[in-house]
Every structure is written in structure tokens, then in C-alpha cells.
Coordinates of C-alpha atoms in Angstrom, one line a residue:
X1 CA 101.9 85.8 93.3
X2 CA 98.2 85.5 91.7
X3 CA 96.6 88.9 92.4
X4 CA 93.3 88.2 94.1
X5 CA 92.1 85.1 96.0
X6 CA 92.0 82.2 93.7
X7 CA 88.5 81.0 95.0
X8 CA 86.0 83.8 94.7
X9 CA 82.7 82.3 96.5
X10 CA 79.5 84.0 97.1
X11 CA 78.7 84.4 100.7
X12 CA 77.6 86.1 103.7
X13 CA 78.8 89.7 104.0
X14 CA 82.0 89.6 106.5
X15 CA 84.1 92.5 107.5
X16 CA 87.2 91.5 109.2
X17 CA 89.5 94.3 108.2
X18 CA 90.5 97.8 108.4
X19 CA 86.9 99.3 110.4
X20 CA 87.7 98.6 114.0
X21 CA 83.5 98.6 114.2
X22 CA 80.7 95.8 113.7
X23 CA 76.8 96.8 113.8
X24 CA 76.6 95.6 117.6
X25 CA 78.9 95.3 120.6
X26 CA 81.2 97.9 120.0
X27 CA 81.8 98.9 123.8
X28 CA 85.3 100.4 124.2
X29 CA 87.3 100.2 126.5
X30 CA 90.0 103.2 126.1
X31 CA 92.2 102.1 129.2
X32 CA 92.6 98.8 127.8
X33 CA 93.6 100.2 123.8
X34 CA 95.8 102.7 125.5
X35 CA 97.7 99.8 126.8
X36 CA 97.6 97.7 123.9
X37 CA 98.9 100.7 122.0
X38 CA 101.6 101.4 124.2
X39 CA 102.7 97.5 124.6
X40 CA 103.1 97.0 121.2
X41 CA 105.1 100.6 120.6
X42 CA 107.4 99.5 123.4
X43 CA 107.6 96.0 122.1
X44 CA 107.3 94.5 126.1
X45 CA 104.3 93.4 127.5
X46 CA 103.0 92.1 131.0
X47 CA 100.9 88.7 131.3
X48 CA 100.0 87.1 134.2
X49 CA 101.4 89.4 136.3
X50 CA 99.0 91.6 138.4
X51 CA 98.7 95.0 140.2
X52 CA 98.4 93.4 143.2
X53 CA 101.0 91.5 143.0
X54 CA 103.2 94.5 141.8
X55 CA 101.9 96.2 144.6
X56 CA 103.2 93.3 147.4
X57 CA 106.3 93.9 145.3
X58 CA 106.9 97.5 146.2
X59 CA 106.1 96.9 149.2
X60 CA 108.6 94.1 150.4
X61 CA 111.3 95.9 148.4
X62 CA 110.3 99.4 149.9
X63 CA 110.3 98.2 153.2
X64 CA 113.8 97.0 153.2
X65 CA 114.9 99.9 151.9
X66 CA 113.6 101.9 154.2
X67 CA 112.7 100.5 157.9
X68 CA 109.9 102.8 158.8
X69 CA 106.6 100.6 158.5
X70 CA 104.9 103.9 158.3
X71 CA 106.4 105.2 155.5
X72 CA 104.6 101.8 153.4
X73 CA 101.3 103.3 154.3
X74 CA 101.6 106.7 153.2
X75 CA 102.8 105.7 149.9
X76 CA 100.6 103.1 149.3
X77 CA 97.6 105.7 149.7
X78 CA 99.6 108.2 147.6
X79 CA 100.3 105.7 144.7
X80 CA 98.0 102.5 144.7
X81 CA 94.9 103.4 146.8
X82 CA 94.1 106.7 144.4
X83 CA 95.3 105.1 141.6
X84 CA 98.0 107.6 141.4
X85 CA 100.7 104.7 140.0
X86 CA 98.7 105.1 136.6
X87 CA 100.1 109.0 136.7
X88 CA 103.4 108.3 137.3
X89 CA 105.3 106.8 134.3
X90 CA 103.6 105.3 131.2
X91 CA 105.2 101.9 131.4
X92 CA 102.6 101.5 134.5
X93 CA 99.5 101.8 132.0
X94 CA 100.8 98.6 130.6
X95 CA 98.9 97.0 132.9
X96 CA 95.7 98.0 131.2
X97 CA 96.6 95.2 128.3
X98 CA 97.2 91.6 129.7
X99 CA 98.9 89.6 127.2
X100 CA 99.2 85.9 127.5
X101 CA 101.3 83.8 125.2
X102 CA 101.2 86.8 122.2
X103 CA 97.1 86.7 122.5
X104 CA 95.4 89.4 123.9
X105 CA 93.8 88.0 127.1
X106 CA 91.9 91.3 128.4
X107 CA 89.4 93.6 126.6
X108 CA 86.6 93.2 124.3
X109 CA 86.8 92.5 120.5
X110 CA 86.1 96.1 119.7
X111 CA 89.5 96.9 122.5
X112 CA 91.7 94.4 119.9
X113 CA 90.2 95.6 116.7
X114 CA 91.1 99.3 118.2
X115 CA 95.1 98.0 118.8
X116 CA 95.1 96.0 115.8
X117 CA 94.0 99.7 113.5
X118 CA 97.2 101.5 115.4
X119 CA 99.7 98.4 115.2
X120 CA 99.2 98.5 111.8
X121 CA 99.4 102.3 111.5
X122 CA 102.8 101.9 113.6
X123 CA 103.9 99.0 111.3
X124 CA 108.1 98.7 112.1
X125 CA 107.8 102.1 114.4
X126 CA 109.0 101.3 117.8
X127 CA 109.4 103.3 120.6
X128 CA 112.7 103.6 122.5
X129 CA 112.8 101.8 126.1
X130 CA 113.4 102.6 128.6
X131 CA 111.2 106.3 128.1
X132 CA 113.2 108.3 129.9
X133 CA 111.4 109.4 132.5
X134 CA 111.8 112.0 135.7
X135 CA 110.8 110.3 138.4
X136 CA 111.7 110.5 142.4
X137 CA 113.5 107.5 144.4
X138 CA 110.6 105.8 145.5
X139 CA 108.8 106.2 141.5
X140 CA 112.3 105.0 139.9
X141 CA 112.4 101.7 142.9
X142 CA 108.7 101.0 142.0
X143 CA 109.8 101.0 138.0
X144 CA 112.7 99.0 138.1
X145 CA 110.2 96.5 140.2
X146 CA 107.9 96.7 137.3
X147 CA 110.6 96.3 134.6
X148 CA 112.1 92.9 136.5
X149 CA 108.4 91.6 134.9
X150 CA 108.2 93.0 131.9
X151 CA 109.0 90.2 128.7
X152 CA 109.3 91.4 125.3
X153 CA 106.1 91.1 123.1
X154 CA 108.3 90.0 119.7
X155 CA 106.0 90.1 116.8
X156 CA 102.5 90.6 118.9
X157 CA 99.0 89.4 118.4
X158 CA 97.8 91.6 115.7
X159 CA 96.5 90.7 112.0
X160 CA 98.7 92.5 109.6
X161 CA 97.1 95.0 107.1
X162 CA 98.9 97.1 104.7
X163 CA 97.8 100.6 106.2
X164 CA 94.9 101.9 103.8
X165 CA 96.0 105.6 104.4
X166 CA 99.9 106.1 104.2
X167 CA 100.1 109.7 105.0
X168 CA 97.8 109.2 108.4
X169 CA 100.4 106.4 109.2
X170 CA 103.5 108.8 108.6
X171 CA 101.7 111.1 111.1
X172 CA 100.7 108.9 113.5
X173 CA 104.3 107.9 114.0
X174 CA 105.3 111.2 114.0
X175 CA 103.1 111.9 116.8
X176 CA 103.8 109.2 118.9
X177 CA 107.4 109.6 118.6
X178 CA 107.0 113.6 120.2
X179 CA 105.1 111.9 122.6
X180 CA 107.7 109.8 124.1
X181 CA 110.1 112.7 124.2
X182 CA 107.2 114.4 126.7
X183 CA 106.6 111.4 128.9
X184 CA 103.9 112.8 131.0
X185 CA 102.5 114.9 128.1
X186 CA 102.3 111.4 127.0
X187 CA 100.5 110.2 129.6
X188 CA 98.4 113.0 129.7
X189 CA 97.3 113.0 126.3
X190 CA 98.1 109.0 124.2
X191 CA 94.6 108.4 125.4
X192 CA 92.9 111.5 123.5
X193 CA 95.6 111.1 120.7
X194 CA 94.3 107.6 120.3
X195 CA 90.6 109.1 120.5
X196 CA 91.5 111.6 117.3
X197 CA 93.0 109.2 115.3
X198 CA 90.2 106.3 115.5
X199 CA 88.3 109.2 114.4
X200 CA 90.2 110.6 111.8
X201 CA 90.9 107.3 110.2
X202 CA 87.6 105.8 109.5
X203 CA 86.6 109.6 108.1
X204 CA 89.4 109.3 105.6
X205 CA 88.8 105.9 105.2
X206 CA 85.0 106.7 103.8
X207 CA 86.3 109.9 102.1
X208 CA 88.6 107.5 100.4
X209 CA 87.5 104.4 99.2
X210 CA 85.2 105.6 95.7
X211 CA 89.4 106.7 94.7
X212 CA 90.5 103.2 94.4
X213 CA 91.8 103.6 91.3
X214 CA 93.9 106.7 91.6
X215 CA 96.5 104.8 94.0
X216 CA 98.1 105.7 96.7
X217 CA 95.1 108.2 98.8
X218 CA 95.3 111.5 99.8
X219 CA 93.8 113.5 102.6
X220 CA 90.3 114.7 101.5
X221 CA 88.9 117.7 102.8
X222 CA 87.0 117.7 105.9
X223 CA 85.5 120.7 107.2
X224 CA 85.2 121.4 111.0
X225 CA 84.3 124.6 113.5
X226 CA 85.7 125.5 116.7
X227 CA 82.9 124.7 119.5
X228 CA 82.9 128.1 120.2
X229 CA 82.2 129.1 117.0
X230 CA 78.2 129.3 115.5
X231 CA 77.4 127.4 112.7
X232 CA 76.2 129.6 109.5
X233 CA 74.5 127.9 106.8
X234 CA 76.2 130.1 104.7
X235 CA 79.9 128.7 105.1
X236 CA 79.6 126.8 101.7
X237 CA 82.6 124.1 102.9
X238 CA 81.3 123.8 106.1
X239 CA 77.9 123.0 104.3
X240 CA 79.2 121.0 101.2
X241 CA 82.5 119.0 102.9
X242 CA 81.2 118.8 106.7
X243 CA 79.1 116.2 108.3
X244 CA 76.8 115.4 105.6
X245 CA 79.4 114.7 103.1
X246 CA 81.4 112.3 105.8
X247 CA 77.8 110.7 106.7
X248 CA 77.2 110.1 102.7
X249 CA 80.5 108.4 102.3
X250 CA 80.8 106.6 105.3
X251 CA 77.0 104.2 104.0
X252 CA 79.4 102.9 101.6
X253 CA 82.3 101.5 104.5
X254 CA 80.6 98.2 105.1
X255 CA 79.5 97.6 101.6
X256 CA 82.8 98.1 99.9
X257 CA 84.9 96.9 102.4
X258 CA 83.1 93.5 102.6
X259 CA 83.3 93.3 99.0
X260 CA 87.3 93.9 99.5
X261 CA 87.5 90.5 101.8
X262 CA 86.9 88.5 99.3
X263 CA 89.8 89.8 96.9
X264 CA 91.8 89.2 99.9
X265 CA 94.5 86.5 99.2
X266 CA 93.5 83.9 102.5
X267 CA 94.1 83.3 106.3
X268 CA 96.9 84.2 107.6
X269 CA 98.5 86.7 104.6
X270 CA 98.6 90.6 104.5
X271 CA 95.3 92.3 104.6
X272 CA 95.7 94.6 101.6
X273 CA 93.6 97.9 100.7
X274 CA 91.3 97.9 97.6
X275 CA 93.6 100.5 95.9
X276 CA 96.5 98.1 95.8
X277 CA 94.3 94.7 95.2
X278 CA 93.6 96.9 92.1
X279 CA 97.1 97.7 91.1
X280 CA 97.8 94.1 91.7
X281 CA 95.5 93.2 89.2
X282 CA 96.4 95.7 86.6
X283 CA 100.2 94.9 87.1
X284 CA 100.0 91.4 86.7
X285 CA 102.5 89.9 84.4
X286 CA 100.4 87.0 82.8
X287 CA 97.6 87.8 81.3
X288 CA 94.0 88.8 82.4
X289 CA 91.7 86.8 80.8
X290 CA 91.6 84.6 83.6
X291 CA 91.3 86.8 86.4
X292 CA 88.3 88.6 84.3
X293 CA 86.8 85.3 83.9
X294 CA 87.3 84.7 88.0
X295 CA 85.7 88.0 88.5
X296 CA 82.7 87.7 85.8
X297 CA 81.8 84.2 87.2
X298 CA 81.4 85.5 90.7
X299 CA 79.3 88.8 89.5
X300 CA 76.9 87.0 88.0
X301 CA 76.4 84.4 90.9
X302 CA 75.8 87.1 93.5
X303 CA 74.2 89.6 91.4
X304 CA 71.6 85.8 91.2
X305 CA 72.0 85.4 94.7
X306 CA 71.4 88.7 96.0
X307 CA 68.4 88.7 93.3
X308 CA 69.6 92.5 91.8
X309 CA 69.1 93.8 88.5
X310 CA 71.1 91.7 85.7
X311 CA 74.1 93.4 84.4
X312 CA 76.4 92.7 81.0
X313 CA 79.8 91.1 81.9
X314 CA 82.8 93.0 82.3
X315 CA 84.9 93.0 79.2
X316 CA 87.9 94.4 81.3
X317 CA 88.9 94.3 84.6
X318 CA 88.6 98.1 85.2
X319 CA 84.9 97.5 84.5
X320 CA 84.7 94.4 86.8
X321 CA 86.0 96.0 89.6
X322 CA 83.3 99.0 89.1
X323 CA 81.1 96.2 89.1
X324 CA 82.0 94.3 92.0
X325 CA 81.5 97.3 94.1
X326 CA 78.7 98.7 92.8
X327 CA 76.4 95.7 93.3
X328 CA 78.4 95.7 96.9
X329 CA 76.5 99.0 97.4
X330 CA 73.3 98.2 95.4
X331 CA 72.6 94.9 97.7
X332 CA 72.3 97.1 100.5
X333 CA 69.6 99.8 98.9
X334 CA 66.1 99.6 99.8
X335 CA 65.4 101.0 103.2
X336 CA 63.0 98.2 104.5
X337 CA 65.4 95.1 103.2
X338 CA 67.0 93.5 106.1
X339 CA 70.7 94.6 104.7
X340 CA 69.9 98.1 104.6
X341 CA 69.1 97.3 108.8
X342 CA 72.5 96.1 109.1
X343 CA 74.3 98.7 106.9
X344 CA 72.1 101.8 109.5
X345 CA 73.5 99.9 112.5
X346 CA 77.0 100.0 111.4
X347 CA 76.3 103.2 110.4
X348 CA 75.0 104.3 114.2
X349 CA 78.0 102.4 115.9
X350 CA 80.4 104.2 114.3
X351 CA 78.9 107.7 114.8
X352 CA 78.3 106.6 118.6
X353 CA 81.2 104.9 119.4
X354 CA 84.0 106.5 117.5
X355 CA 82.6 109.9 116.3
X356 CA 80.1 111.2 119.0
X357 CA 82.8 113.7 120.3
X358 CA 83.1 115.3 117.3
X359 CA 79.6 116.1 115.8
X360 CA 77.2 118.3 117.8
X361 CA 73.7 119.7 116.6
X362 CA 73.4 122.9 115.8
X363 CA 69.9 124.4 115.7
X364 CA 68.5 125.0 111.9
X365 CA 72.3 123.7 110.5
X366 CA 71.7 120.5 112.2
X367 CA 74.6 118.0 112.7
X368 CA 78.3 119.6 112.0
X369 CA 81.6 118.6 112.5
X370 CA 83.1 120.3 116.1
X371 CA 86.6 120.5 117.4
X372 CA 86.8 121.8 121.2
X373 CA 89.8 123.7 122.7
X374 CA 91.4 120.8 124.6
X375 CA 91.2 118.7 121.0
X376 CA 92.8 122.1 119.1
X377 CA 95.3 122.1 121.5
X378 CA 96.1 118.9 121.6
X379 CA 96.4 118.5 117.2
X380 CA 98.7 121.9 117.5
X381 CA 101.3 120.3 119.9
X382 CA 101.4 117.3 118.1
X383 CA 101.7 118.5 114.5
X384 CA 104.5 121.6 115.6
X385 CA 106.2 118.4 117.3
X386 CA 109.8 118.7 117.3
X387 CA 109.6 122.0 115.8
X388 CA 110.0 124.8 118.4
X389 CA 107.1 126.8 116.0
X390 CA 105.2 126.5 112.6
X391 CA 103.9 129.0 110.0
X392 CA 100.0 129.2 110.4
X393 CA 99.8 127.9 107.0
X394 CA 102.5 125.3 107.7
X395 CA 100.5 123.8 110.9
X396 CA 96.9 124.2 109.2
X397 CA 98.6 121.7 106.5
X398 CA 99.5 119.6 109.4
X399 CA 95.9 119.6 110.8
X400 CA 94.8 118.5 107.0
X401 CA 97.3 115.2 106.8
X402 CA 95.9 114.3 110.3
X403 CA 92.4 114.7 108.7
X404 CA 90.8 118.0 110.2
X405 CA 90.3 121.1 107.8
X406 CA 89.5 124.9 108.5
X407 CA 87.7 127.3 106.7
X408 CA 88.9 130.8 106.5
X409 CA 86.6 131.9 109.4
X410 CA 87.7 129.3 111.6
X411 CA 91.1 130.2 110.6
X412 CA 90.9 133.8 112.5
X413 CA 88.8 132.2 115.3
X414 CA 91.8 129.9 115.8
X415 CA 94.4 132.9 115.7
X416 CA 92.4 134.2 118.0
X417 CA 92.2 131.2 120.4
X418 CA 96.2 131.2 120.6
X419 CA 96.6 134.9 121.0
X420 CA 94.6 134.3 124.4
X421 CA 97.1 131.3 125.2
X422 CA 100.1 133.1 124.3
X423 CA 101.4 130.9 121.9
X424 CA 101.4 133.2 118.5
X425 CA 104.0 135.2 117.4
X426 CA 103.3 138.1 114.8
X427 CA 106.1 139.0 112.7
X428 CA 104.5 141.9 110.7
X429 CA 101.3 144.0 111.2
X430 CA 99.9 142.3 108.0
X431 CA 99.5 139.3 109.8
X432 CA 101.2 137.4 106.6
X433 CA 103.7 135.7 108.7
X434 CA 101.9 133.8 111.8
X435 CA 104.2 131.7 113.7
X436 CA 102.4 129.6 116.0
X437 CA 104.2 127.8 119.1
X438 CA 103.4 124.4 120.7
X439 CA 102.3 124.7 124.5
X440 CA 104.7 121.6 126.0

């Protein structure tokens, strides 16, 4: 198959892959991508079916199982009034994502961008249904009313893209799979899980995309502190790999991922990261010369178009592809042109929408990178997983696949923090071998 689209035309810049954010109307909706999420792991879905018509459901069926009108009205209050049925098993939040006909009929664009990002990260990953669940009588009765409705979702609504970061996909399955085996730790927590990894991947994602040529990516470091830690200007990796280095990277996510659309092969195939567009090219069997040619031709139109500084052609396609993304970048320079306007809004979304949890201003050290207790706690359960424990060293390199490094003083601050939950074990005075437990 030809390597790169066989059309490359000079255009408006479009983003329509892999950043689940645009430079306006980003509102999300975490209810509704929890659902999505959890619809397309299960692989059922529910359509035009309704709570309130669930809730008629429990109660005919209820009611003839038990004759006591009463009865209805207590649990109707204890499970549908407080919104309690939500709480109970999470097949019920599947009512948070409407699907109609495998389209996605509730949420906003940034909701299906949101579940598009994790289907992909899932890829064939499935969950096992039924989740096996404790409930009661009356819980179990109101589930098997719920699974009478439930159709299977087949191949879903989501775009298909080749995940961009591999080992964040390998963990993210990982993770969901320990979920399922703690259903209402799942419940609990899928939302906040959800809420670390948007994070997480569009970090790596910026960290990542200047190495397009080294293939496959690798977690970069990314330095955080514990919120109850104060933030010295003289922890060098907090300083040098923290916010400001994520903030540097992530100007270029818009630029150079707009450029990567129009590589991409057409409507309707496989969305495919600039790391393997490149080995595409550089593996392909006939030779270059007219791919080069391809490439060259469209420089020099939007280098005209975009009215930048003139440039040589490429006389490889190594150079053309440093080429193509550098004038990506260089279009959006100049801090009064209208691009640059666009590229600071996308740039604000994405810090407000998906990252505003996790940067907090610190006095003279300005903005750092922060992970609170119930966000430490919740990456140590889900990277010991199935384990029943971890050497610190072992779950610290966990915490660095999902995206989130420590420096050594955060390191005994964390120690710290689990030696006041309990869950450390110290098997020598040295404090060489630290075993730490997860909490579920």
C-alpha cells in the first residue's frame, strides 16, 4: 500500500486525530465518557431505552414479586430518587452513553473525542460480562431487568487510530482489567482513572512527538510533587522536566499533528501516528523518488501559501519530513498572527480542560506539576494490580509507564504517606527492600 496519502493539498489546518481537544468547546462531560468507556469495554450498549423507563420496569416486576405496595416506595427512594442505582453495579452507568444505531446519540464532541482516545487505547481488550458483582435480591432483580435491554455494541462508533503510545495502551488495559475484578472499586474510581489517563496521554503525547524518528515511543520523564510537598526551586528535575518542559512541548501538539492529517492515507482507513507514517515511508519497497517528489511539491506550495521563509528542497525523505514539520511549527510563530491566536487557545483548553487538576501555582516557583493523595492512591492500586505487593522501585517504574515521575525527595515523602496508611512493609532497617501494598 502507498505510504502517505497520494494527494497532498495545501489547506486549512485540521486536527481530527489523536488530541481529544479543539481551541473552543471543549465542555466535558465525565458521566457521559465514563459510559462510553465502559459500553465499549463491555461490548453492550443501551439505546433508546431510558431510566425511567427502567425504573417502571423494576417496579412492575418488583411488585409482583413482592405484594407489599410499600415496599416499591422505600426502594424507589433508596435507589432511584438519590440516584443511588448509579452506586450499585457499573452496568447501571451505562446509561450515561445512549447509543443509537452504533452512533453516539448523547454527549458533546469533546464526550466522543474522550471515548474515541480510550477505544483506541483498549483496541481488541474487552471486558468479561457479566462483572461479577455482589449484589442483594432486589440489586440482582433490578440487573437482570437491565440486562433483558442491553444489545451488543459489535464494532462501535469510534474512528480507529493506531495508539500513538503503546506502552500507555498496555497499561491502560492492565488497569481496567484490575478494575473489573474490584467492581465497586470500579465504580468508585473508572471515573478518576479515566481523568489520569486523558492527562497522562496528551503529556506523553507532546513529550513524544519531536522522536518520530526513533520508532516505537517511550515514556519521557515527567516530574511531579506530592500536594503536600513545597516546591523548591532547587529540585533541578522538578525545575528542568516539570511543567515548563510539558508546557514547551505541548505549543508544538496542534502544529505537528495537523501536519500528520495530511500524510494520513483517507476517510475511513486507520489513523496512523507520525512515527509509523515515517517508517512507512522509509520501508517502502519501490523506490522514493516519487514520494520525495509528492512531498517537495507540497513544501514549496505551503511554504508560498503560508508566505514563510523559502527553503531548498529536500533531497531525501528524512529531510522532507524535518521539513514538513518544521514549517508546521514555523506557520504558527509570531505572537500577533492570527495562528499563533489559535495555537494559545488550544494551548488554554487543554491546560483547563484536561490538566487543571494537576498543575497548581506555587509562589516564586510558579506553575508545577501536583499529584494529591486520593490521585497517589489511586495510580498505587492500579499499578500493584494483581500483585498482592511491589518493590518501591518496582511500582515507582509503574508510575513512570503510566506517565508520572518522582524525584528522590518525593520518593521519601511518598514512603512516608504509606507508612501513615499502613500499606508498607520494611524488610530490613536499611530501607533497601520497600514492599508496598495496594489498599483494595
Amino acid at each position: 500500500m502507498y505510504p502517505i496519502a497520494t494527494t497532498l493539498k495545501v489547506g486549512n489546518n485540521l486536527l481530527d486525530s489523536y488530541l481529544p481537544i479543539r481551541n473552543k468547546n471543549n465542555n466535558i462531560d465525565w458521566q457521559i465518557v465514563t459510559g462510553l468507556v465502559l459500553s465499549y469495554a463491555v461490548k453492550y450498549k443501551i439505546d433508546t431505552y431510558n431510566l425511567e423507563q427502567f425504573r417502571e420496569d423494576c417496579k412492575n416486576h418488583l411488585q409482583a414479586l413482592i405484594d407489599e405496595p410499600a415496599f416499591w416506595t422505600v426502594l424507589e427512594r433508596m435507589y432511584f430518587s438519590s440516584k443511588d442505582i448509579f452506586h450499585v453495579s457499573p452496568l447501571f452507568l451505562l446509561f450515561h452513553a445512549q447509543f443509537d444505531a452504533e452512533k453516539i446519540s448523547s454527549g458533546s464532541a469533546a464526550d466522543r473525542r474522550l471515548g474515541t482516545l480510550f477505544a483506541n487505547l483498549m483496541k481488541d481488550f474487552r471486558l468479561g460480562h457479566p462483572i461479577q458483582d455482589k449484589l442483594n435480591f432486589v440489586e440482582q432483580q433490578m440487573l437482570n431487568k437491565l440486562n433483558e435491554k442491553l444489545k451488543r455494541l459489535g464494532e462501535g462508533p469510534f474512528a480507529k487510530e493506531q495508539p500513538y503510545l503503546p506502552y500507555m495502551a498496555t497499561c491502560f488495559q492492565s488497569d481496567l482489567a484490575f478494575l473489573a475484578e474490584h467492581p465497586q472499586y470500579l465504580l468508585q474510581e473508572l471515573t478518576n482513572t479515566l481523568r489520569l489517563y486523558a492527562f497522562s496521554w496528551c503529556a506523553q503525547l507532546a513529550l513524544n512527538l519531536d522522536n518520530w524518528r526513533d520508532g516505537e515511543p517511550q515514556s519521557k520523564s515527567l516530574f511531579f510533587i506530592l500536594d503536600t510537598e513545597k516546591a523548591s526551586s532547587e529540585r533541578d528535575q522538578i525545575k528542568r522536566f516539570g511543567y515548563k518542559w510539558f508546557a514547551s512541548h505541548s505549543e508544538k501538539l496542534f502544529p505537528m499533528l495537523s501536519a500528520l492529517e495530511v500524510l494520513q492515507w483517507g476517510k475511513g482507513a486507520t489513523k496512523r501516528p507520525l512515527w509509523q507514517v515515517y517508517q512507512d515511508v522509509m520501508n517502502y519497497s519501490e523506490p522514493s523518488e516519487q514520494i520525495l517528489n509528492s512531498l517537495n511539491k507540497y513544501l514549496q506550495e505551503f511554504i508560498e501559501d503560508r508566505q514563510l521563509s523559502s527553503r531548498e528542497r529536500a533531497t531525501n525523505l528524512d529531510d522532507a519530513f524535518k521539513q514538513l514539520l518544521s514549517v508546521a511549527v514555523e506557520q504558527f510563530q509570531g505572537k500577533k498572527s492570527e495562528r499563533a491566536s489559535v495555537n494559545r487557545k488550544y494551548i488554554n483548553e487543554l491546560e483547563n480542560q484536561i490538566c487543571t487538576e494537576f498543575i497548581q501555582v506555587r509562589g516564586r516557583a510558579g506553575k508545577v506539576l501536583v499529584l494529591n493523595q486520593d490521585r497517589l492512591l489511586l495510580l498505587t492500586n492500579l499499578t500493584v494490580g494483581k500483585n498482592k505487593k511491589l518493590r518501591l522501585h518496582e511500582l515507582l517504574h509503574g508510575f513512570e509507564q503510566r506517565g508520572f515521575y518522582l524525584d528522590n525527595q518525593s520518593t521519601q515523602t511518598l514512603i512516608a504517606f504509606y507508612e501513615r496508611m499502613g500499606n508498607v512493609e520494611r524488610m530490613s532497617d536499611s530501607g533497601d527492600a520497600v514492599y508496598v501494598r495496594k489498599t483494595v
